[in-house]
Coordinates of C-alpha atoms and ligand atoms in Angstrom, one line a residue:
M1 CA 19.4 2.7 -4.1
R2 CA 16.2 4.7 -4.8
R3 CA 13.0 2.7 -4.1
L4 CA 9.4 3.3 -5.0
I5 CA 7.2 2.0 -2.2
V6 CA 3.6 1.3 -3.1
S7 CA 0.8 -0.4 -1.2
D8 CA -2.9 -1.2 -1.4
I9 CA -3.3 -0.7 -5.2
H10 CA -6.6 -2.8 -5.0
G11 CA -7.0 -3.3 -8.8
N12 CA -6.9 0.4 -9.5
L13 CA -5.0 0.7 -12.8
E14 CA -5.6 4.4 -13.3
A15 CA -4.1 5.2 -9.9
L16 CA -1.1 2.9 -10.4
E17 CA -0.4 4.4 -13.9
A18 CA -0.5 7.9 -12.4
V19 CA 2.0 7.0 -9.7
L20 CA 4.4 5.4 -12.3
R21 CA 4.1 8.5 -14.5
D22 CA 4.6 10.8 -11.5
A23 CA 7.6 9.0 -10.1
R24 CA 9.3 8.3 -13.5
G25 CA 13.1 8.5 -13.3
E26 CA 13.1 8.8 -9.5
W27 CA 13.5 5.1 -8.5
D28 CA 15.6 2.0 -9.3
Q29 CA 13.4 -0.6 -7.6
M30 CA 9.8 -1.0 -6.7
I31 CA 8.6 -2.5 -3.5
C32 CA 5.0 -3.5 -3.0
L33 CA 3.4 -3.9 0.5
G34 CA 0.4 -6.0 -0.7
D35 CA -3.3 -5.8 -1.5
L36 CA -2.8 -5.6 -5.2
V37 CA -6.3 -6.7 -5.8
G38 CA -9.8 -6.4 -4.4
Y39 CA -12.3 -3.5 -4.8
G40 CA -11.0 -2.2 -8.2
A41 CA -11.8 -3.5 -11.7
S42 CA -8.3 -4.0 -13.2
P43 CA -6.7 -6.7 -11.0
Q44 CA -5.1 -8.5 -14.0
Q45 CA -3.4 -5.4 -15.3
V46 CA -2.2 -4.4 -11.9
I47 CA -0.7 -7.8 -11.2
S48 CA 1.1 -7.7 -14.6
I49 CA 2.6 -4.3 -13.9
V50 CA 3.7 -5.2 -10.3
R51 CA 5.2 -8.5 -11.5
E52 CA 7.1 -6.6 -14.2
H53 CA 8.6 -3.9 -11.9
A54 CA 8.6 -5.0 -8.3
A55 CA 11.8 -6.4 -6.7
A56 CA 9.7 -7.6 -3.7
V57 CA 6.1 -8.0 -2.8
V58 CA 4.4 -9.2 0.4
R59 CA 0.9 -10.5 0.3
G60 CA -2.1 -8.5 1.7
N61 CA -5.3 -9.9 3.2
H62 CA -7.2 -9.3 0.0
D63 CA -4.5 -11.2 -2.0
R64 CA -4.7 -14.0 0.5
V65 CA -8.4 -14.4 0.3
C66 CA -8.5 -13.9 -3.4
A67 CA -6.0 -16.7 -3.9
G68 CA -8.2 -19.0 -1.9
L69 CA -5.9 -19.3 1.1
D70 CA -8.4 -17.9 3.5
D71 CA -12.3 -17.7 3.8
D72 CA -14.0 -14.5 2.8
D73 CA -16.7 -14.7 5.5
W74 CA -14.9 -12.1 7.7
F75 CA -15.0 -9.5 4.9
N76 CA -17.8 -7.0 4.6
A77 CA -20.4 -7.5 1.8
A78 CA -18.7 -5.2 -0.7
A79 CA -15.3 -6.7 -0.1
R80 CA -16.6 -10.2 -0.4
L81 CA -18.4 -9.4 -3.7
A82 CA -15.2 -7.8 -5.0
V83 CA -13.1 -10.8 -4.0
R84 CA -15.4 -13.2 -5.8
W85 CA -15.5 -11.0 -8.9
T86 CA -11.7 -10.6 -8.8
R87 CA -11.2 -14.4 -8.5
A88 CA -13.2 -14.9 -11.6
A89 CA -11.5 -12.1 -13.5
L90 CA -7.9 -13.4 -12.9
D91 CA -6.2 -16.0 -15.1
G92 CA -4.8 -19.1 -13.4
E93 CA -1.3 -18.0 -13.5
S94 CA -2.0 -14.7 -11.7
L95 CA -4.0 -16.5 -9.1
H96 CA -1.1 -18.9 -8.6
W97 CA 1.3 -16.0 -8.3
L98 CA -0.9 -14.4 -5.7
S99 CA -1.1 -17.6 -3.7
E100 CA 2.7 -17.8 -3.6
L101 CA 3.3 -14.3 -2.3
P102 CA 5.3 -14.3 0.9
T103 CA 3.9 -13.3 4.3
G104 CA 5.9 -10.4 5.7
P105 CA 8.1 -9.2 7.2
L106 CA 10.7 -9.3 4.5
Y107 CA 14.1 -7.9 5.4
F108 CA 16.5 -5.8 3.3
E109 CA 19.6 -3.8 4.1
G110 CA 18.5 -1.1 6.4
F111 CA 14.7 -1.7 6.2
E112 CA 11.9 -4.2 6.4
I113 CA 8.4 -4.5 4.9
A114 CA 5.1 -6.0 6.0
H115 CA 1.5 -5.6 5.1
G116 CA -0.1 -4.8 8.4
A117 CA 2.6 -4.9 11.1
P118 CA 5.9 -6.7 11.5
Y119 CA 4.4 -9.1 14.0
D120 CA 1.0 -9.6 12.3
E121 CA 0.1 -9.1 8.6
D122 CA -3.5 -8.3 9.5
E123 CA -2.9 -5.7 12.2
Y124 CA -4.1 -2.1 11.6
L125 CA -1.6 0.5 12.8
V126 CA -3.7 3.6 12.9
S127 CA -3.2 5.5 16.2
D128 CA -0.2 6.5 18.3
D129 CA -1.3 3.9 20.8
D130 CA -1.3 1.2 18.1
V131 CA 2.4 1.8 17.3
D132 CA 3.7 2.3 20.8
Y133 CA 5.5 -1.1 21.0
V134 CA 6.0 -1.7 17.3
A135 CA 9.7 -0.7 17.4
E136 CA 10.4 -3.7 19.7
T137 CA 9.1 -6.0 17.0
M138 CA 11.2 -4.4 14.2
E139 CA 14.5 -6.0 13.1
R140 CA 15.5 -2.9 11.1
P141 CA 15.4 0.8 12.0
L142 CA 13.0 1.5 9.1
C143 CA 9.8 -0.4 8.5
F144 CA 7.3 0.1 5.7
V145 CA 3.7 -1.1 6.2
G146 CA 0.4 -0.7 4.4
H147 CA -3.1 -2.1 5.2
T148 CA -4.8 1.0 6.8
H149 CA -4.8 3.1 3.6
L150 CA -3.6 6.0 5.7
Q151 CA -0.4 7.8 4.8
R152 CA 1.5 8.1 8.0
V153 CA 5.1 8.4 9.3
W154 CA 6.0 7.8 13.0
D155 CA 9.4 8.4 14.6
L156 CA 9.6 5.6 17.2
S157 CA 13.1 6.5 18.5
G158 CA 11.8 8.5 21.6
V159 CA 9.8 7.5 24.6
E160 CA 6.5 8.3 22.8
P161 CA 5.7 7.8 19.1
R162 CA 5.9 11.0 17.2
R163 CA 4.0 11.7 14.0
L164 CA 6.0 13.3 11.2
S165 CA 4.5 15.5 8.5
V166 CA 2.9 14.0 5.4
P167 CA 1.5 16.1 2.5
G168 CA -1.8 17.9 3.4
T169 CA -4.6 18.8 1.1
G170 CA -3.2 20.6 -1.9
E171 CA 0.4 19.7 -1.1
R172 CA 2.3 17.4 -3.4
E173 CA 4.9 16.0 -1.0
S174 CA 6.7 15.9 2.2
R175 CA 10.5 15.4 2.2
L176 CA 12.2 14.1 5.3
T177 CA 15.9 13.6 5.8
I178 CA 16.3 10.6 8.0
G179 CA 19.0 10.7 10.7
A180 CA 21.1 7.6 11.4
E181 CA 19.6 7.2 14.9
S182 CA 16.0 7.4 13.7
V183 CA 13.6 4.5 14.1
L184 CA 10.8 5.0 11.6
L185 CA 7.5 3.3 10.8
V186 CA 6.2 4.4 7.4
N187 CA 2.9 3.8 5.7
P188 CA 3.1 5.2 2.2
G189 CA -0.7 5.3 2.0
S190 CA -2.9 3.5 -0.6
V191 CA -2.3 3.9 -4.3
G192 CA -5.8 2.7 -5.3
Q193 CA -8.2 3.4 -2.4
P194 CA -7.0 6.2 -0.1
R195 CA -9.1 6.5 3.1
D196 CA -7.6 9.7 4.6
R197 CA -10.1 12.1 2.9
D198 CA -7.6 12.9 0.2
A199 CA -8.7 11.2 -3.0
R200 CA -5.2 11.4 -4.6
A201 CA -3.1 8.3 -5.0
A202 CA -0.5 8.0 -2.3
Y203 CA 3.0 6.5 -2.4
A204 CA 6.6 6.9 -1.0
L205 CA 10.1 7.2 -2.3
W206 CA 13.1 6.1 -0.2
D207 CA 16.6 7.0 -1.2
S208 CA 18.8 5.0 1.1
D209 CA 22.1 6.7 0.0
A210 CA 20.8 10.3 0.4
R211 CA 18.7 9.0 3.4
E212 CA 15.7 10.9 2.0
L213 CA 12.1 9.8 2.4
I214 CA 9.4 11.4 0.3
L215 CA 5.7 11.0 0.9
R216 CA 3.7 12.0 -2.1
R217 CA 0.2 12.4 -3.5
V218 CA -0.8 12.5 -7.1
E219 CA -4.1 13.1 -8.9
Y220 CA -5.3 10.4 -11.2
D221 CA -8.2 9.6 -13.5
I222 CA -10.8 8.8 -10.7
A223 CA -13.7 9.0 -13.2
G224 CA -12.0 6.4 -15.4
A225 CA -11.5 4.0 -12.4
Q226 CA -15.1 4.5 -11.3
R227 CA -16.4 3.8 -14.8
R228 CA -14.6 0.5 -14.9
I229 CA -15.9 -0.5 -11.5
R230 CA -19.5 0.3 -12.5
E231 CA -19.1 -1.5 -15.9
A232 CA -17.8 -4.5 -14.1
G233 CA -21.0 -4.6 -12.0
L234 CA -19.1 -4.2 -8.8
P235 CA -20.9 -2.4 -5.9
D236 CA -21.4 1.3 -6.7
F237 CA -20.2 2.2 -3.2
L238 CA -16.7 1.0 -4.3
A239 CA -16.7 3.6 -7.2
A240 CA -18.3 6.4 -5.2
R241 CA -15.8 6.2 -2.3
L242 CA -12.8 6.9 -4.6
A243 CA -14.0 10.5 -5.1
H244 CA -14.0 11.1 -1.4
G245 CA -10.8 9.4 -0.4
Q246 CA -12.5 7.3 2.2
Ligands
FE2_301 FE1 -5.9 -2.9 1.6

């Protein structure tokens, strides 16, 4: 089975469409790690596409707050404004669908998915120290998480976490063949609001038969996504940051 793994789309239709174009013919099933909405100006369209294609979705913190399951007072000002705008922009059915998204982790044959961490959907796994004990909380040898908007892969099979390569500036992809003994924590990065100083949309492909993991970046119509954000009257900062990937 070949899976397309996407996370943190955040209402960015232009980025999601670029990912789908780029990965066309390379996957059988889409898996989404949450935060479909918030920040970007196309939440309704993004939800429609994910609902059409994804075999499994876990909720993110923005999905949870947008659906009214949590207060927004712990969000920063821009995120709070975006959540309120998004809530008003979504139809009732989409809001209901968001409210019913499961909390991770969800388990599959050979892998699991969560938004932040397997033990806490809101945990940010950024540094090697952050992931030191994550393997002990995993039920499968491969775990996909999002939330940080940073494309990262750690091999957790040794004494210390070891970072594996992801595509650098100007590189399209990293291909990793995964050994049967590996224990991997994979963040595919953010489709719609990358924060690793690379403005390109990020995603991953996992072929469980070939045991090949691909981390990929693809350029998208950033100007178009920015235009929609500004036309929606969302904070300009949310448009500007897309060009810098942070
Ligand atoms: Fe996010």
